[in-house]
Short mmCIF file of C-alpha atoms in Angstrom, two decimals:
data_model
loop_
_atom_site.label_atom_id
_atom_site.label_comp_id
_atom_site.label_asym_id
_atom_site.label_seq_id
_atom_site.Cartn_x
_atom_site.Cartn_y
_atom_site.Cartn_z
CA MET A 1 32.14 -45.61 -14.50
CA ASN A 2 30.49 -47.96 -12.05
CA SER A 3 27.59 -46.94 -9.77
CA GLU A 4 29.70 -47.31 -6.65
CA LEU A 5 32.16 -44.80 -7.88
CA LEU A 6 29.33 -42.47 -8.89
CA LEU A 7 27.89 -42.59 -5.42
CA VAL A 8 31.28 -41.75 -3.89
CA ASN A 9 31.86 -38.84 -6.28
CA GLY A 10 28.37 -37.51 -5.64
CA TRP A 11 28.94 -37.65 -1.79
CA VAL A 12 32.24 -35.67 -2.21
CA ALA A 13 30.56 -33.07 -4.32
CA ARG A 14 27.77 -32.53 -1.79
CA VAL A 15 30.41 -32.19 1.08
CA VAL A 16 32.42 -29.55 -0.93
CA LYS A 17 29.27 -27.74 -1.75
CA LEU A 18 28.12 -27.70 1.88
CA VAL A 19 31.55 -26.28 2.90
CA PHE A 20 31.28 -23.56 0.18
CA VAL A 21 27.71 -22.58 1.38
CA THR A 22 28.72 -22.46 5.03
CA ILE A 23 31.60 -20.16 4.20
CA PHE A 24 29.48 -17.78 2.27
CA LEU A 25 26.72 -17.85 4.85
CA ALA A 26 29.24 -16.95 7.51
CA ILE A 27 30.45 -13.98 5.24
CA PHE A 28 26.99 -12.73 4.80
CA THR A 29 26.24 -13.06 8.57
CA LEU A 30 29.40 -11.50 9.81
CA GLN A 31 29.09 -8.48 7.38
CA ALA A 32 25.34 -7.84 8.08
CA GLY A 33 26.29 -5.04 10.51
CA ALA A 34 28.94 -3.46 8.31
CA GLU A 35 28.28 -3.90 4.67
CA PRO A 36 31.28 -4.37 2.39
CA ASP A 37 31.73 -2.04 -0.44
CA TRP A 38 30.81 -4.56 -3.08
CA TRP A 39 27.33 -4.86 -1.64
CA GLY A 40 26.48 -1.54 -3.01
CA LYS A 41 27.18 -2.99 -6.46
CA VAL A 42 24.41 -5.65 -6.11
CA ASP A 43 20.85 -4.91 -6.72
CA PRO A 44 19.08 -5.51 -3.42
CA PHE A 45 16.62 -8.06 -4.92
CA LEU A 46 19.58 -10.05 -6.22
CA LEU A 47 21.54 -9.86 -2.85
CA ALA A 48 18.37 -11.10 -1.19
CA GLN A 49 18.02 -14.00 -3.75
CA VAL A 50 21.73 -15.00 -3.10
CA GLN A 51 21.24 -15.03 0.66
CA THR A 52 18.02 -17.07 0.48
CA GLN A 53 19.39 -19.53 -2.11
CA LEU A 54 22.67 -20.14 -0.10
CA ALA A 55 20.69 -20.58 3.05
CA ALA A 56 18.14 -22.94 1.53
CA SER A 57 20.33 -25.11 -0.74
CA THR A 58 23.21 -27.56 -0.12
CA GLU A 59 22.86 -29.00 -3.62
CA SER A 60 25.93 -28.85 -5.82
CA ASP A 61 23.79 -27.85 -8.90
CA ALA A 62 22.18 -24.80 -7.32
CA GLN A 63 22.13 -21.91 -9.94
CA ILE A 64 21.26 -18.29 -10.08
CA GLU A 65 20.83 -15.93 -13.12
CA PHE A 66 22.04 -12.31 -13.01
CA LEU A 67 23.12 -9.49 -15.25
CA VAL A 68 26.55 -7.87 -14.92
CA LYS A 69 26.60 -4.32 -16.11
CA LEU A 70 30.12 -3.00 -16.75
CA ALA A 71 31.25 0.42 -15.69
CA VAL A 72 32.39 1.54 -19.15
CA GLN A 73 29.47 2.52 -21.37
CA ALA A 74 29.52 3.89 -24.95
CA ASP A 75 29.06 7.66 -25.52
CA LEU A 76 26.22 7.93 -28.01
CA SER A 77 25.72 11.70 -27.80
CA ALA A 78 27.03 12.21 -31.40
CA ALA A 79 24.01 10.30 -32.73
CA ALA A 80 21.74 13.14 -31.99
CA GLU A 81 23.66 15.18 -34.58
CA LEU A 82 22.93 12.72 -37.33
CA GLU A 83 19.86 13.34 -39.50
CA GLU A 84 19.25 10.10 -41.30
CA LYS A 85 17.79 7.13 -39.33
CA LEU A 86 20.13 4.60 -40.86
CA ALA A 87 23.09 6.75 -39.99
CA LYS A 88 21.90 6.92 -36.46
CA GLY A 89 21.46 3.20 -36.24
CA THR A 90 24.66 2.40 -37.80
CA PHE A 91 26.60 4.74 -35.50
CA VAL A 92 24.80 3.27 -32.46
CA TYR A 93 25.51 -0.38 -33.50
CA GLU A 94 29.17 0.26 -34.26
CA GLN A 95 29.83 2.31 -31.07
CA LEU A 96 28.04 -0.13 -28.72
CA THR A 97 29.51 -3.34 -30.27
CA ALA A 98 33.07 -1.93 -30.26
CA VAL A 99 32.81 -0.97 -26.52
CA ALA A 100 31.38 -4.28 -25.65
CA GLN A 101 34.10 -6.26 -27.52
CA GLN A 102 36.84 -4.08 -26.03
CA THR A 103 35.78 -4.22 -22.44
CA GLN A 104 34.02 -7.53 -21.79
CA ALA A 105 36.96 -9.76 -22.57
CA PRO A 106 38.56 -9.75 -19.08
CA LEU A 107 35.24 -10.62 -17.44
CA LEU A 108 34.42 -13.35 -19.88
CA ALA A 109 37.96 -14.76 -19.37
CA GLN A 110 37.51 -14.93 -15.55
CA LEU A 111 34.10 -16.58 -16.00
CA LYS A 112 35.62 -19.18 -18.41
CA ALA A 113 38.40 -19.95 -15.98
CA MET A 114 35.96 -20.47 -13.21
CA GLY A 115 34.14 -23.01 -15.29
CA VAL A 116 31.07 -20.90 -15.96
CA LYS A 117 29.58 -22.01 -19.11
CA GLU A 118 26.29 -20.17 -19.44
CA VAL A 119 26.96 -16.55 -20.47
CA ARG A 120 25.63 -14.21 -22.93
CA PRO A 121 27.24 -10.89 -23.88
CA PHE A 122 25.02 -7.94 -24.69
CA TRP A 123 26.03 -4.90 -26.63
CA ILE A 124 22.83 -2.73 -26.54
CA THR A 125 24.15 -1.85 -23.09
CA ASN A 126 27.51 -3.08 -21.99
CA MET A 127 26.30 -6.14 -19.89
CA VAL A 128 26.60 -9.82 -19.74
CA TRP A 129 24.08 -12.46 -18.64
CA VAL A 130 25.44 -15.09 -16.30
CA ARG A 131 23.97 -18.34 -14.87
CA GLY A 132 26.06 -20.02 -12.24
CA GLU A 133 26.55 -20.66 -8.48
CA PRO A 134 25.14 -18.10 -6.15
CA GLY A 135 28.67 -17.47 -4.85
CA LEU A 136 29.65 -15.92 -8.20
CA VAL A 137 27.78 -12.73 -7.24
CA ALA A 138 30.28 -11.83 -4.56
CA THR A 139 33.34 -12.68 -6.76
CA ILE A 140 32.12 -10.67 -9.79
CA ALA A 141 30.71 -7.72 -7.82
CA GLN A 142 34.35 -7.09 -6.45
CA ARG A 143 35.70 -6.52 -9.87
CA PRO A 144 36.63 -2.92 -10.49
CA ASP A 145 35.32 -2.83 -14.05
CA VAL A 146 31.76 -3.87 -12.82
CA ALA A 147 29.24 -1.16 -12.21
CA ILE A 148 26.25 -3.07 -10.83
CA LEU A 149 24.78 -6.59 -10.76
CA TYR A 150 21.06 -6.94 -11.52
CA ALA A 151 18.72 -9.82 -10.87
CA ASN A 152 17.09 -11.56 -13.78
CA PRO A 153 13.57 -12.17 -12.44
CA GLN A 154 10.41 -13.14 -14.16
CA VAL A 155 8.21 -10.35 -15.54
CA ALA A 156 4.45 -10.34 -15.48
CA LEU A 157 2.28 -9.89 -18.62
CA ASP A 158 0.84 -6.45 -18.67
CA VAL A 159 -2.80 -7.27 -19.72
CA LEU A 160 -6.25 -7.23 -18.34
CA PRO A 161 -8.91 -9.87 -18.83
CA PRO A 162 -11.58 -8.58 -21.16
CA GLU A 163 -14.33 -6.54 -19.42
CA ASN A 164 -17.75 -8.19 -19.41
CA GLU A 165 -17.04 -10.41 -22.34
CA ALA A 166 -15.64 -13.86 -22.94
CA ALA A 167 -11.83 -13.88 -23.42
CA PHE A 168 -12.03 -15.54 -26.84
CA SER A 169 -15.70 -15.20 -28.05
CA ILE A 170 -16.08 -15.13 -31.74
CA THR A 171 -16.37 -11.55 -33.01
CA ALA A 172 -18.33 -10.94 -36.15
CA PRO A 173 -16.80 -8.89 -38.92
CA THR A 174 -17.70 -5.19 -38.47
CA ASN A 175 -15.64 -3.64 -41.24
CA ILE A 176 -13.82 -0.59 -39.75
CA GLU A 177 -13.55 -0.93 -35.98
CA TRP A 178 -14.79 1.87 -33.66
CA ASN A 179 -11.29 2.45 -32.35
CA ILE A 180 -9.88 2.89 -35.78
CA SER A 181 -12.48 5.47 -36.72
CA LYS A 182 -12.19 7.12 -33.37
CA ILE A 183 -8.65 8.23 -33.93
CA GLY A 184 -9.27 9.12 -37.57
CA ALA A 185 -7.12 6.50 -39.01
CA ASP A 186 -9.53 5.60 -41.77
CA ALA A 187 -9.64 9.24 -42.83
CA VAL A 188 -5.86 9.09 -43.16
CA TRP A 189 -6.15 5.98 -45.44
CA GLU A 190 -8.37 8.09 -47.74
CA LEU A 191 -5.46 10.56 -48.11
CA GLY A 192 -3.28 7.62 -49.48
CA TYR A 193 -1.27 6.95 -46.26
CA THR A 194 -1.54 3.45 -44.78
CA GLY A 195 1.99 3.06 -43.32
CA GLN A 196 3.57 1.96 -46.62
CA GLY A 197 7.31 2.00 -46.55
CA VAL A 198 7.40 1.76 -42.76
CA VAL A 199 8.46 -1.26 -40.51
CA ILE A 200 6.83 -1.74 -37.13
CA GLY A 201 8.46 -3.94 -34.48
CA GLY A 202 6.71 -5.70 -31.66
CA GLN A 203 8.13 -7.63 -28.72
CA ASP A 204 5.58 -9.67 -26.88
CA THR A 205 4.37 -13.26 -26.33
CA GLY A 206 4.93 -13.93 -29.99
CA TYR A 207 2.87 -13.71 -33.12
CA ASP A 208 0.65 -15.85 -35.32
CA TRP A 209 2.47 -14.76 -38.51
CA ASP A 210 0.11 -16.48 -40.92
CA HIS A 211 -3.10 -15.16 -39.36
CA PRO A 212 -5.29 -13.79 -42.31
CA ALA A 213 -5.03 -10.28 -40.92
CA LEU A 214 -1.31 -10.30 -40.52
CA LYS A 215 0.35 -12.58 -43.12
CA ASN A 216 0.27 -10.04 -46.04
CA GLN A 217 1.97 -7.41 -43.82
CA TYR A 218 4.67 -9.67 -42.42
CA ARG A 219 8.15 -8.71 -43.75
CA GLY A 220 9.22 -12.34 -43.92
CA TRP A 221 6.41 -13.20 -46.43
CA ASP A 222 6.91 -12.33 -50.11
CA GLY A 223 3.59 -13.58 -51.28
CA THR A 224 4.68 -17.05 -52.16
CA SER A 225 7.14 -18.26 -49.50
CA ALA A 226 8.41 -17.24 -45.99
CA ASN A 227 11.97 -16.25 -44.96
CA HIS A 228 12.06 -15.52 -41.17
CA SER A 229 15.70 -14.25 -40.98
CA TYR A 230 15.81 -10.59 -40.05
CA SER A 231 12.07 -10.62 -39.50
CA TRP A 232 11.78 -12.84 -36.45
CA HIS A 233 13.80 -13.50 -33.31
CA ASP A 234 12.99 -15.68 -30.24
CA ALA A 235 14.49 -14.49 -27.02
CA ILE A 236 12.83 -17.49 -25.04
CA HIS A 237 15.40 -20.33 -25.27
CA VAL A 238 13.29 -23.13 -23.59
CA ASP A 239 10.42 -25.09 -24.92
CA ASN A 240 6.91 -24.83 -23.57
CA THR A 241 3.60 -26.45 -24.41
CA THR A 242 2.95 -24.20 -27.43
CA CYS A 243 6.22 -23.00 -28.79
CA LEU A 244 9.80 -24.43 -29.07
CA GLY A 245 12.61 -22.44 -27.52
CA ASP A 246 14.63 -20.51 -30.17
CA SER A 247 11.59 -21.03 -32.48
CA PRO A 248 12.73 -20.74 -36.09
CA GLU A 249 9.38 -19.14 -37.05
CA PRO A 250 7.01 -16.78 -35.21
CA CYS A 251 4.92 -18.38 -32.56
CA ASP A 252 2.51 -17.04 -29.97
CA ASP A 253 2.13 -19.03 -26.74
CA ASN A 254 -0.38 -16.60 -25.22
CA SER A 255 -2.48 -14.64 -27.82
CA HIS A 256 -1.45 -11.33 -26.40
CA GLY A 257 1.19 -10.52 -29.04
CA THR A 258 -0.99 -11.36 -31.97
CA HIS A 259 -3.71 -9.26 -30.63
CA THR A 260 -1.31 -6.24 -30.34
CA MET A 261 0.05 -6.63 -33.72
CA GLY A 262 -3.38 -6.89 -35.07
CA THR A 263 -4.10 -3.38 -33.82
CA MET A 264 -1.05 -2.04 -35.45
CA VAL A 265 -1.25 -3.49 -38.99
CA GLY A 266 -4.19 -5.90 -39.15
CA ASN A 267 -6.36 -6.20 -42.23
CA ASP A 268 -7.76 -9.40 -43.83
CA MET A 269 -8.14 -7.97 -47.35
CA ALA A 270 -5.45 -8.36 -49.99
CA PRO A 271 -3.76 -5.00 -50.64
CA THR A 272 -4.29 -5.38 -54.40
CA THR A 273 -8.10 -5.63 -54.07
CA ASP A 274 -10.31 -2.76 -54.86
CA GLY A 275 -11.59 -0.99 -51.74
CA TRP A 276 -8.60 -1.89 -49.64
CA PRO A 277 -8.13 -1.23 -46.75
CA SER A 278 -11.46 0.18 -45.71
CA ALA A 279 -13.59 -2.43 -47.35
CA ALA A 280 -12.03 -5.30 -45.46
CA ALA A 281 -14.25 -7.50 -43.33
CA ASN A 282 -11.90 -7.04 -40.44
CA ALA A 283 -10.14 -3.59 -40.75
CA ILE A 284 -8.62 -3.90 -37.21
CA GLY A 285 -5.18 -2.21 -37.79
CA VAL A 286 -4.18 1.46 -37.73
CA ALA A 287 -1.50 1.18 -40.40
CA PRO A 288 -2.38 -1.79 -42.66
CA GLY A 289 0.18 -0.79 -45.24
CA ALA A 290 3.08 -1.09 -42.90
CA GLN A 291 5.26 -4.24 -42.62
CA TRP A 292 5.88 -5.90 -39.22
CA ILE A 293 8.67 -7.86 -37.59
CA GLY A 294 8.58 -9.48 -34.21
CA CYS A 295 10.46 -10.89 -31.23
CA ARG A 296 9.12 -13.07 -28.53
CA ASN A 297 10.26 -11.85 -25.13
CA MET A 298 7.88 -13.71 -22.76
CA ASP A 299 7.37 -17.39 -22.02
CA GLU A 300 3.70 -17.84 -21.66
CA GLY A 301 3.33 -14.38 -20.36
CA TYR A 302 6.47 -14.12 -18.24
CA GLY A 303 9.81 -12.64 -19.30
CA THR A 304 13.05 -11.42 -17.75
CA PRO A 305 15.14 -8.23 -18.18
CA ALA A 306 17.48 -10.47 -20.23
CA SER A 307 14.85 -11.50 -22.68
CA TYR A 308 13.61 -7.89 -23.03
CA THR A 309 17.22 -6.59 -23.48
CA GLU A 310 17.78 -9.38 -26.12
CA CYS A 311 14.72 -8.29 -28.10
CA TYR A 312 15.74 -4.60 -27.99
CA GLU A 313 19.17 -5.60 -29.14
CA TRP A 314 17.82 -7.56 -32.07
CA PHE A 315 15.61 -4.62 -33.11
CA VAL A 316 18.43 -2.11 -33.31
CA ALA A 317 20.39 -4.37 -35.64
CA PRO A 318 18.47 -7.43 -36.67
CA TYR A 319 20.54 -10.50 -37.44
CA PRO A 320 19.58 -13.73 -39.29
CA LEU A 321 18.38 -16.87 -37.65
CA GLY A 322 21.43 -18.49 -36.01
CA GLY A 323 23.49 -15.23 -36.48
CA ASP A 324 25.95 -13.58 -34.22
CA PRO A 325 24.54 -10.37 -32.51
CA MET A 326 27.93 -8.70 -32.27
CA THR A 327 28.96 -9.25 -35.92
CA ASP A 328 25.88 -10.05 -38.01
CA GLY A 329 23.59 -7.23 -37.12
CA ASP A 330 22.22 -5.06 -39.94
CA PRO A 331 20.76 -1.68 -38.76
CA SER A 332 19.28 -1.11 -42.30
CA LYS A 333 16.67 -3.79 -41.23
CA ALA A 334 15.67 -1.99 -38.02
CA PRO A 335 12.03 -0.97 -37.50
CA HIS A 336 10.97 2.62 -37.21
CA VAL A 337 8.94 2.04 -34.02
CA ILE A 338 8.69 -0.73 -31.45
CA ASN A 339 5.56 -1.55 -29.51
CA ASN A 340 6.00 -2.75 -25.91
CA SER A 341 2.79 -3.99 -24.35
CA TRP A 342 4.44 -5.29 -21.16
CA GLY A 343 5.66 -4.16 -17.74
CA CYS A 344 8.35 -5.31 -15.41
CA PRO A 345 6.85 -4.98 -11.82
CA PRO A 346 9.01 -4.52 -8.71
CA ILE A 347 7.08 -7.34 -6.90
CA GLU A 348 8.97 -9.67 -9.18
CA GLY A 349 12.31 -8.04 -8.40
CA CYS A 350 12.85 -5.92 -11.50
CA SER A 351 14.98 -2.88 -10.52
CA ALA A 352 13.80 0.66 -11.47
CA THR A 353 17.03 1.13 -13.59
CA SER A 354 17.45 -2.36 -15.07
CA LEU A 355 16.33 -1.27 -18.55
CA GLU A 356 17.10 2.33 -18.54
CA SER A 357 20.21 2.45 -20.53
CA VAL A 358 18.81 -0.05 -22.94
CA VAL A 359 15.79 2.14 -23.83
CA ASN A 360 17.99 5.19 -23.96
CA ASN A 361 20.22 3.50 -26.59
CA VAL A 362 17.31 2.26 -28.62
CA ARG A 363 16.05 5.85 -28.83
CA ALA A 364 19.49 7.10 -29.77
CA ALA A 365 19.23 4.79 -32.83
CA GLY A 366 16.23 6.82 -34.00
CA ILE A 367 13.63 4.22 -32.99
CA VAL A 368 10.41 5.33 -31.30
CA THR A 369 9.69 2.99 -28.28
CA VAL A 370 6.07 2.94 -27.40
CA HIS A 371 5.21 1.62 -23.90
CA SER A 372 1.92 0.78 -22.29
CA ALA A 373 1.46 2.68 -19.07
CA GLY A 374 0.27 -0.34 -17.03
CA ASN A 375 -2.98 -1.32 -15.51
CA GLU A 376 -2.65 -0.39 -11.93
CA GLY A 377 -4.81 2.77 -12.20
CA VAL A 378 -7.33 1.72 -9.49
CA GLY A 379 -4.38 2.40 -7.02
CA GLY A 380 -4.63 6.12 -7.89
CA CYS A 381 -1.82 8.48 -8.64
CA GLY A 382 1.81 7.47 -9.12
CA THR A 383 0.98 4.08 -10.58
CA VAL A 384 2.98 4.41 -13.68
CA GLN A 385 5.55 2.37 -11.78
CA ASN A 386 6.96 -0.49 -13.82
CA PRO A 387 9.84 -0.28 -16.26
CA ALA A 388 10.09 0.53 -19.04
CA ALA A 389 6.96 2.78 -19.09
CA THR A 390 8.44 4.87 -16.32
CA TYR A 391 11.59 6.17 -18.33
CA PRO A 392 11.82 9.60 -19.97
CA ALA A 393 12.94 7.96 -23.24
CA SER A 394 9.71 5.84 -23.47
CA PHE A 395 6.62 7.13 -25.24
CA THR A 396 4.11 5.95 -22.61
CA VAL A 397 0.43 5.42 -23.41
CA GLY A 398 -2.77 5.44 -21.26
CA SER A 399 -6.02 3.77 -22.05
CA THR A 400 -9.28 5.32 -22.97
CA ASP A 401 -12.86 4.06 -23.84
CA ILE A 402 -15.18 4.85 -26.69
CA ASN A 403 -16.31 8.01 -24.99
CA ASP A 404 -12.74 9.29 -24.52
CA PHE A 405 -12.81 8.73 -20.69
CA ILE A 406 -9.70 7.15 -19.13
CA ALA A 407 -10.13 3.59 -18.23
CA SER A 408 -10.23 3.06 -14.44
CA THR A 409 -7.41 0.63 -14.61
CA SER A 410 -5.06 2.78 -16.75
CA SER A 411 -2.00 3.70 -14.66
CA ARG A 412 -1.72 7.34 -13.51
CA GLY A 413 1.36 9.39 -13.13
CA PRO A 414 3.68 10.86 -12.17
CA SER A 415 6.39 8.40 -13.08
CA THR A 416 7.82 6.66 -9.94
CA PHE A 417 11.15 6.71 -11.69
CA ASP A 418 11.79 10.55 -11.70
CA GLY A 419 8.41 12.27 -10.96
CA GLY A 420 7.99 13.17 -14.67
CA LEU A 421 4.97 13.33 -16.79
CA LYS A 422 3.37 9.96 -17.50
CA PRO A 423 1.52 8.89 -19.47
CA ASN A 424 2.60 11.02 -22.41
CA ILE A 425 -0.46 10.35 -24.52
CA SER A 426 -3.58 8.19 -24.41
CA ALA A 427 -5.30 5.94 -26.96
CA PRO A 428 -8.32 3.59 -27.14
CA GLY A 429 -7.78 0.55 -24.94
CA VAL A 430 -11.25 -0.76 -23.79
CA SER A 431 -12.93 -3.54 -25.59
CA ILE A 432 -10.51 -3.53 -28.52
CA LYS A 433 -11.28 -6.11 -31.26
CA SER A 434 -8.12 -7.68 -32.89
CA ALA A 435 -6.58 -10.89 -34.04
CA ILE A 436 -6.09 -13.98 -31.90
CA PRO A 437 -4.33 -17.16 -32.78
CA VAL A 438 -7.16 -19.71 -32.08
CA SER A 439 -8.10 -22.30 -34.68
CA ALA A 440 -11.85 -22.11 -34.07
CA PHE A 441 -12.12 -18.42 -34.58
CA GLU A 442 -9.70 -15.63 -35.36
CA TYR A 443 -10.79 -12.33 -33.66
CA GLY A 444 -11.62 -11.39 -30.07
CA ASN A 445 -11.76 -8.38 -27.65
CA LYS A 446 -9.27 -7.43 -24.97
CA SER A 447 -8.83 -4.47 -22.69
CA GLY A 448 -5.92 -2.72 -21.08
CA THR A 449 -3.07 -0.26 -21.90
CA SER A 450 -1.63 -3.18 -23.71
CA MET A 451 -4.27 -2.59 -26.27
CA ALA A 452 -3.82 1.26 -26.28
CA GLY A 453 -0.09 1.34 -27.09
CA PRO A 454 -0.40 -0.43 -30.46
CA HIS A 455 -2.65 2.37 -31.70
CA VAL A 456 0.26 4.88 -31.11
CA ALA A 457 2.73 2.57 -32.85
CA GLY A 458 0.40 2.51 -35.83
CA LEU A 459 0.07 6.20 -35.81
CA VAL A 460 3.92 6.55 -35.92
CA ALA A 461 3.79 4.43 -39.11
CA LEU A 462 1.09 6.55 -40.74
CA LEU A 463 3.12 9.71 -40.02
CA ILE A 464 6.29 8.43 -41.51
CA SER A 465 4.52 7.14 -44.58
CA ALA A 466 3.07 10.58 -45.07
CA ASN A 467 6.57 12.23 -44.44
CA PRO A 468 9.48 9.88 -44.79
CA GLY A 469 11.66 12.72 -43.52
CA LEU A 470 10.35 12.06 -40.01
CA ALA A 471 12.08 8.65 -39.84
CA GLY A 472 14.60 8.71 -37.09
CA ASP A 473 13.30 12.02 -35.67
CA VAL A 474 11.98 10.49 -32.41
CA ASP A 475 11.48 13.92 -30.64
CA GLY A 476 9.76 15.34 -33.70
CA ILE A 477 7.33 12.41 -34.00
CA GLU A 478 6.43 12.50 -30.31
CA ALA A 479 5.96 16.25 -30.41
CA LEU A 480 3.61 16.04 -33.48
CA ILE A 481 1.47 13.23 -31.93
CA GLN A 482 1.23 15.26 -28.53
CA GLY A 483 0.54 18.57 -30.34
CA THR A 484 -2.42 17.24 -32.33
CA ALA A 485 -4.13 15.03 -29.63
CA VAL A 486 -7.64 15.73 -28.50
CA PRO A 487 -7.00 17.41 -25.04
CA ARG A 488 -8.60 15.65 -22.10
CA THR A 489 -8.63 17.18 -18.54
CA THR A 490 -9.21 15.63 -15.19
CA SER A 491 -9.91 16.59 -11.64
CA GLN A 492 -8.04 13.72 -10.10
CA GLY A 493 -5.08 16.07 -9.18
CA CYS A 494 -2.24 13.63 -9.75
CA GLY A 495 1.13 15.36 -9.55
CA GLY A 496 -0.55 18.64 -8.64
CA ASP A 497 -2.59 18.85 -11.78
CA SER A 498 -5.35 21.41 -11.86
CA PRO A 499 -8.69 20.51 -13.49
CA THR A 500 -7.80 22.57 -16.57
CA ASP A 501 -4.22 21.33 -16.95
CA VAL A 502 -3.12 19.79 -20.33
CA PRO A 503 -0.88 17.73 -20.33
CA ASN A 504 -1.86 16.03 -17.10
CA HIS A 505 -0.86 12.77 -15.33
CA VAL A 506 -3.92 10.86 -16.38
CA TYR A 507 -4.32 11.44 -20.11
CA GLY A 508 -1.05 12.99 -21.00
CA TYR A 509 -1.52 15.44 -23.76
CA GLY A 510 -4.77 13.70 -24.56
CA ARG A 511 -6.21 11.03 -26.90
CA ILE A 512 -4.32 10.61 -30.18
CA GLN A 513 -5.86 12.00 -33.42
CA ALA A 514 -4.21 10.57 -36.49
CA TYR A 515 -5.85 12.71 -39.08
CA ASP A 516 -4.87 15.97 -37.34
CA ALA A 517 -1.40 14.77 -36.85
CA ILE A 518 -1.11 14.01 -40.61
CA ILE A 519 -2.49 17.33 -41.91
CA GLU A 520 -0.45 19.28 -39.38
CA GLN A 521 2.59 18.48 -41.49
CA PHE A 522 1.35 20.06 -44.69
CA PRO A 523 0.68 23.64 -45.74
CA PHE A 524 -2.32 22.72 -47.75
CA LYS A 525 -4.09 21.10 -44.91
CA LEU A 526 -7.07 23.64 -45.01
CA TYR A 527 -7.89 22.33 -48.47
CA LEU A 528 -8.37 18.74 -47.46
CA PRO A 529 -12.10 18.16 -47.12
CA PHE A 530 -11.95 15.07 -44.96
CA PRO A 531 -13.78 14.80 -41.73
CA ILE A 532 -12.10 14.58 -38.34
CA ASN A 533 -13.82 12.12 -36.05
CA GLU A 534 -13.46 13.32 -32.49
#
């Protein structure tokens, strides 16, 4: 095609686009006083995005991303009657994929007929990600089978800069870290429970899988070679300066993810060596005998509801590299617990309910979802405000220091979602040494509730390794952790708390105590002569 014809066609396309935008602006303007019914099915942030983009752009390639949640959702109530974790996960996967396949076809057909090429069906909740012209929002919202349209905004990394220390200063080996001893994890190791037989999942900025403190615990490593299928998924589909989009192997473009995983399982000593795990130079992880799998949900610290949803979906039924989520998922490869050291703040347009059904469905599959409370505590009460920490189905964690005092930045409850108790529990989160993916040195300190949450995920692994019958019993695991926590009180008065109330909206049920949680399960606990470090 010659350049003259290209110019003519480009001019025609711009004219058509200008007419299209003018019509839609007129519709929005005329209906400002009397909102049409379909406006109620569009998240306010998305509606504002559409109006702004239509007003600002006359380009033919203007695009917007959004999520279409369908009205029909699977009934997973029967999962609660199943005892085995695998039975729960299989039931959830089969029910959710069946509903998605049965009900999404008409919507997908319409999008295809309209020339929309960028779509991604989800099954973890009955929802479809769409990227197309802003005018699509009005068209899709008017479908009777659509419940709500959500924006797909960027999500901020939930982490603090280290307090009074360089972000990546070299940290000398100190054997067992203070936070590990504080919660009594090292005493649990002496009982023979290190997380063996348990799989921990983490969705974060990615992971340095061959870090010396993480490599032996990575499920994709068999001691001689790596196979990343079923053990790694990348929900970021564009390249950045550090990681390829859809990276075929674990990659961390921020260091945050590697640090959190280190606190869960990190140990730089070979498990076959005498004295493991306590004698390691860097005993940084709560459950060094557990295996880990990971999903990258943030692009250099920023994610979207779609990337979080994609990781959650993969965890419930991991599928191989290049596999089909609808048909290739394997619930037998799902983790027992997922750590979520991130938050989705409203300032970036994330709706309060965007991830609610997703988290509910993960829990129905028998997977514990640990969430960091957030780092907005300086704002006072009611600062547990960002999904997914706000949801009742999330096990939400506040941050404490070496003296068991709540960190000033740790978000306080009640939850802005429903006024319920948050955080549920607290754990060390100030000046936590863990792994970092930097070539010149391998360990550093960070602070925040992002550092507290991994302690709880590690504790879940210790509990299941001691009592495999707990696998899939999310309620039982959470009750055990809460019931054996070191109680902490506060005079802050959040949510009407009195100075003697436990639980409360600052510490939850208190600071976790791994040793007590373990011996609580066994009738011979009085005969175990191991110390409790409180």
